[in-house]
Amino acid sequence: MTDLEKEIEASRARLDETIDQIQGKLSVPNIVDEMLGNARRTPALSGIYDGALEAVRRNPVPVLLIAAGVGLLFNRMARDAERRRTQVSAERVATLNTGTARGYDPDLPTVRPVRDPLEKTEI
């Protein structure tokens, strides 16, 4: 191996190590731990944090049920928002849903046809 290849391999190894360290710092548990640590170090939030933690330790089931309820609420809000977006999109599309087989003219999408093609003709 030449000196250049050895230098490239060493550089790759350092880069891999740096990427691993960054991924470790950006993992969810580390971010949560850092946020909680910051909350404990802040004098105004320290008492609130300790009180909330003690409440969770004393009553884990109610806290779990509350968290599940909040999660379901957010889920429903997201589904309702998606439904509203779908309805708004559907309202923008001009359609004729008043008969079973209506004619469609792309130049006049809201004009009703003169005669229904499936209408029974009596002589």
Coordinates of N, CA and C in Angstrom, one line a residue:
M1 N 0.8 -1.2 0.0 CA 0.0 0.0 0.0 C 0.9 1.2 0.0
T2 N 0.5 2.2 -0.7 CA 1.2 3.4 -0.8 C 0.8 4.3 0.4
D3 N 1.6 5.3 0.6 CA 1.3 6.3 1.7 C 0.0 6.9 1.5
L4 N -0.4 7.2 0.3 CA -1.6 7.9 0.0 C -2.8 7.0 0.3
E5 N -2.7 5.7 0.0 CA -3.8 4.7 0.4 C -3.9 4.6 1.9
K6 N -2.8 4.6 2.6 CA -2.8 4.5 4.0 C -3.5 5.7 4.6
E7 N -3.2 6.9 4.1 CA -3.7 8.1 4.6 C -5.3 8.1 4.3
I8 N -5.7 7.6 3.1 CA -7.1 7.6 2.8 C -7.8 6.6 3.8
E9 N -7.2 5.5 4.1 CA -7.9 4.5 5.0 C -8.0 5.1 6.4
A10 N -6.9 5.8 6.9 CA -7.0 6.5 8.2 C -8.1 7.6 8.2
S11 N -8.2 8.3 7.1 CA -9.2 9.4 7.0 C -10.6 8.7 7.1
R12 N -10.8 7.6 6.4 CA -12.1 6.9 6.4 C -12.4 6.4 7.8
A13 N -11.4 5.9 8.5 CA -11.6 5.4 9.9 C -12.1 6.6 10.8
R14 N -11.4 7.7 10.7 CA -11.8 8.9 11.5 C -13.2 9.4 11.2
L15 N -13.5 9.4 9.9 CA -14.8 9.8 9.4 C -15.9 8.8 10.0
D16 N -15.6 7.5 9.9 CA -16.6 6.6 10.5 C -16.8 6.8 12.0
E17 N -15.7 7.0 12.7 CA -15.8 7.3 14.1 C -16.6 8.5 14.4
T18 N -16.4 9.6 13.6 CA -17.1 10.8 13.8 C -18.6 10.6 13.5
I19 N -18.9 9.9 12.5 CA -20.3 9.6 12.1 C -21.0 8.8 13.3
D20 N -20.3 7.8 13.8 CA -20.9 7.0 14.9 C -21.1 7.9 16.1
Q21 N -20.2 8.8 16.4 CA -20.4 9.7 17.6 C -21.6 10.6 17.3
I22 N -21.8 11.1 16.1 CA -22.9 12.0 15.8 C -24.2 11.2 15.9
Q23 N -24.3 10.0 15.4 CA -25.5 9.2 15.5 C -25.8 8.9 16.9
G24 N -24.8 8.6 17.7 CA -25.0 8.4 19.1 C -25.7 9.6 19.8
K25 N -25.2 10.8 19.5 CA -25.7 12.0 20.1 C -27.1 12.3 19.7
L26 N -27.5 11.9 18.4 CA -28.8 12.2 17.9 C -29.8 11.1 18.1
S27 N -29.5 10.1 18.9 CA -30.5 9.1 19.1 C -31.5 9.6 20.1
V28 N -32.7 9.1 20.0 CA -33.9 9.6 20.8 C -33.6 9.5 22.3
P29 N -33.1 8.4 22.8 CA -32.8 8.4 24.3 C -31.8 9.5 24.7
N30 N -30.8 9.7 23.9 CA -29.8 10.8 24.3 C -30.4 12.1 24.2
I31 N -31.3 12.4 23.2 CA -31.9 13.7 23.1 C -32.9 13.9 24.3
V32 N -33.6 12.9 24.7 CA -34.5 13.0 25.8 C -33.8 13.2 27.1
D33 N -32.7 12.4 27.3 CA -31.9 12.6 28.5 C -31.3 14.0 28.6
E34 N -30.9 14.6 27.4 CA -30.3 15.9 27.4 C -31.4 16.9 27.8
M35 N -32.6 16.8 27.2 CA -33.7 17.7 27.5 C -34.0 17.6 29.0
L36 N -34.1 16.4 29.5 CA -34.5 16.3 30.9 C -33.4 16.9 31.8
G37 N -32.1 16.6 31.4 CA -31.0 17.2 32.2 C -31.1 18.7 32.2
N38 N -31.4 19.3 31.0 CA -31.5 20.8 31.0 C -32.7 21.3 31.8
A39 N -33.8 20.5 31.9 CA -34.9 20.9 32.7 C -34.5 20.9 34.2
R40 N -33.8 19.9 34.5 CA -33.4 19.8 36.0 C -32.4 20.9 36.4
R41 N -31.6 21.3 35.4 CA -30.6 22.3 35.8 C -31.2 23.7 35.8
T42 N -32.4 23.9 35.2 CA -33.1 25.2 35.2 C -33.8 25.3 36.5
P43 N -33.5 26.3 37.3 CA -34.2 26.5 38.6 C -35.7 26.5 38.5
A44 N -36.2 27.2 37.6 CA -37.7 27.4 37.5 C -38.4 26.1 37.1
L45 N -37.7 25.2 36.3 CA -38.3 24.0 35.9 C -37.9 22.8 36.8
S46 N -37.0 23.0 37.6 CA -36.5 21.8 38.4 C -37.6 21.3 39.4
G47 N -38.3 22.2 40.0 CA -39.4 21.8 40.9 C -40.5 21.1 40.2
I48 N -40.9 21.7 39.0 CA -42.0 21.1 38.2 C -41.6 19.7 37.7
Y49 N -40.3 19.6 37.2 CA -39.8 18.3 36.7 C -39.8 17.3 37.8
D50 N -39.3 17.6 39.0 CA -39.3 16.7 40.1 C -40.7 16.2 40.6
G51 N -41.6 17.2 40.6 CA -43.0 16.9 41.0 C -43.7 16.0 40.0
A52 N -43.4 16.3 38.7 CA -44.0 15.4 37.6 C -43.4 14.0 37.7
L53 N -42.1 13.9 37.9 CA -41.5 12.6 37.9 C -42.0 11.8 39.1
E54 N -42.2 12.5 40.2 CA -42.7 11.8 41.4 C -44.2 11.3 41.2
A55 N -45.0 12.2 40.5 CA -46.4 11.8 40.2 C -46.4 10.6 39.3
V56 N -45.5 10.5 38.3 CA -45.4 9.4 37.4 C -45.0 8.1 38.2
R57 N -44.1 8.3 39.1 CA -43.7 7.1 39.9 C -44.8 6.6 40.8
R58 N -45.6 7.5 41.4 CA -46.6 7.1 42.3 C -47.8 6.5 41.5
N59 N -48.1 7.0 40.3 CA -49.3 6.7 39.6 C -49.0 6.3 38.1
P60 N -48.3 5.3 37.9 CA -47.9 5.0 36.5 C -49.1 4.7 35.5
V61 N -50.1 4.0 36.0 CA -51.2 3.6 35.2 C -52.0 4.8 34.7
P62 N -52.4 5.7 35.6 CA -53.2 6.9 35.1 C -52.3 7.7 34.1
V63 N -51.1 7.9 34.4 CA -50.2 8.6 33.5 C -50.2 8.0 32.1
L64 N -50.1 6.6 32.1 CA -50.0 5.9 30.9 C -51.4 6.1 30.1
L65 N -52.5 6.0 30.9 CA -53.8 6.2 30.2 C -53.9 7.6 29.7
I66 N -53.4 8.6 30.4 CA -53.5 10.0 29.9 C -52.6 10.1 28.6
A67 N -51.4 9.6 28.7 CA -50.6 9.6 27.5 C -51.2 8.9 26.3
A68 N -51.9 7.8 26.5 CA -52.6 7.1 25.4 C -53.7 7.9 24.9
G69 N -54.4 8.6 25.8 CA -55.5 9.5 25.4 C -55.1 10.6 24.5
V70 N -54.0 11.2 25.0 CA -53.4 12.4 24.2 C -52.9 11.9 22.8
G71 N -52.3 10.7 22.8 CA -51.9 10.1 21.5 C -53.1 9.9 20.6
L72 N -54.2 9.3 21.1 CA -55.4 9.1 20.3 C -56.0 10.4 19.8
L73 N -55.9 11.4 20.7 CA -56.5 12.7 20.3 C -55.7 13.3 19.1
F74 N -54.3 13.2 19.2 CA -53.5 13.7 18.1 C -53.7 12.9 16.9
N75 N -53.9 11.6 17.0 CA -54.2 10.7 15.8 C -55.5 11.1 15.2
R76 N -56.5 11.3 16.0 CA -57.8 11.7 15.4 C -57.8 13.1 14.8
M77 N -57.0 14.0 15.4 CA -56.9 15.3 14.8 C -56.2 15.3 13.4
A78 N -55.2 14.4 13.3 CA -54.5 14.2 12.1 C -55.4 13.6 11.0
R79 N -56.2 12.6 11.4 CA -57.1 12.0 10.4 C -58.2 13.0 10.0
D80 N -58.7 13.8 10.9 CA -59.7 14.8 10.6 C -59.2 15.8 9.6
A81 N -57.9 16.3 9.9 CA -57.3 17.2 9.0 C -57.1 16.7 7.6
E82 N -56.7 15.4 7.6 CA -56.5 14.7 6.2 C -57.9 14.6 5.5
R83 N -58.9 14.3 6.3 CA -60.3 14.2 5.7 C -60.7 15.6 5.1
R84 N -60.5 16.6 5.9 CA -60.9 18.0 5.4 C -60.1 18.3 4.2
R85 N -58.8 18.0 4.1 CA -58.0 18.3 2.9 C -58.6 17.5 1.8
T86 N -59.0 16.3 2.0 CA -59.5 15.5 0.9 C -60.9 16.1 0.4
Q87 N -61.7 16.5 1.4 CA -63.0 17.1 1.0 C -62.8 18.4 0.2
V88 N -61.8 19.2 0.6 CA -61.6 20.4 -0.1 C -61.1 20.1 -1.5
S89 N -60.2 19.1 -1.6 CA -59.7 18.7 -3.0 C -60.9 18.2 -3.8
A90 N -61.8 17.4 -3.2 CA -62.9 16.9 -4.0 C -63.9 17.9 -4.4
E91 N -64.0 19.0 -3.6 CA -65.0 20.0 -3.9 C -64.4 20.9 -5.1
R92 N -63.1 20.9 -5.3 CA -62.5 21.6 -6.4 C -62.8 20.9 -7.7
V93 N -63.0 19.6 -7.7 CA -63.2 18.9 -9.0 C -64.7 18.9 -9.3
A94 N -65.0 19.4 -10.5 CA -66.4 19.5 -11.0 C -66.9 18.2 -11.5
T95 N -67.9 17.6 -10.8 CA -68.5 16.4 -11.2 C -70.0 16.5 -11.3
L96 N -70.6 15.6 -12.0 CA -72.0 15.5 -12.0 C -72.5 14.2 -11.4
N97 N -73.0 14.2 -10.2 CA -73.4 13.0 -9.5 C -74.9 13.0 -9.4
T98 N -75.6 13.6 -10.3 CA -77.1 13.6 -10.1 C -77.8 12.5 -10.8
G99 N -77.1 11.8 -11.7 CA -77.7 10.7 -12.4 C -76.8 9.6 -12.6
T100 N -77.3 8.4 -13.1 CA -76.4 7.3 -13.2 C -75.4 7.4 -14.3
A101 N -75.9 7.9 -15.5 CA -75.0 8.0 -16.6 C -75.1 9.4 -17.2
R102 N -74.4 10.3 -16.8 CA -74.5 11.7 -17.3 C -73.4 11.9 -18.3
G103 N -73.6 12.7 -19.3 CA -72.6 13.1 -20.3 C -71.6 14.1 -19.6
Y104 N -70.4 14.1 -20.1 CA -69.4 14.9 -19.6 C -68.7 15.7 -20.7
D105 N -68.7 17.0 -20.6 CA -68.0 17.8 -21.6 C -66.9 18.5 -20.8
P106 N -65.7 18.2 -21.2 CA -64.6 18.8 -20.4 C -64.5 20.3 -20.5
D107 N -65.1 20.9 -21.6 CA -65.2 22.3 -21.7 C -66.2 23.0 -20.9
L108 N -67.3 22.2 -20.6 CA -68.4 22.7 -19.8 C -68.7 21.7 -18.7
P109 N -67.9 21.6 -17.7 CA -68.0 20.5 -16.7 C -69.2 20.6 -15.8
T110 N -69.8 21.8 -15.7 CA -70.9 22.0 -14.7 C -72.3 22.1 -15.5
V111 N -72.3 22.0 -16.8 CA -73.5 22.1 -17.6 C -74.1 20.7 -17.6
R112 N -75.4 20.6 -17.4 CA -76.1 19.3 -17.4 C -76.4 18.9 -18.9
P113 N -76.4 17.6 -19.2 CA -76.7 17.2 -20.6 C -78.1 17.5 -20.9
V114 N -78.4 17.6 -22.2 CA -79.8 17.9 -22.6 C -80.6 16.7 -22.4
R115 N -80.2 15.5 -22.7 CA -81.0 14.3 -22.5 C -80.1 13.2 -21.9
D116 N -80.7 12.5 -21.0 CA -80.0 11.4 -20.3 C -79.9 10.3 -21.3
P117 N -78.7 9.7 -21.6 CA -78.7 8.7 -22.6 C -79.3 7.4 -22.2
L118 N -79.5 7.2 -20.9 CA -80.2 5.9 -20.5 C -81.7 6.1 -20.2
E119 N -82.1 7.3 -20.5 CA -83.6 7.6 -20.3 C -84.4 6.8 -21.3
K120 N -85.5 6.2 -20.8 CA -86.3 5.3 -21.6 C -87.1 6.2 -22.5
T121 N -87.0 5.9 -23.8 CA -87.8 6.7 -24.9 C -89.0 6.0 -25.2
E122 N -90.1 6.7 -25.1 CA -91.4 6.1 -25.5 C -91.9 6.7 -26.7
I123 N -92.4 5.9 -27.6 CA -92.9 6.4 -28.9 C -94.4 6.4 -28.9

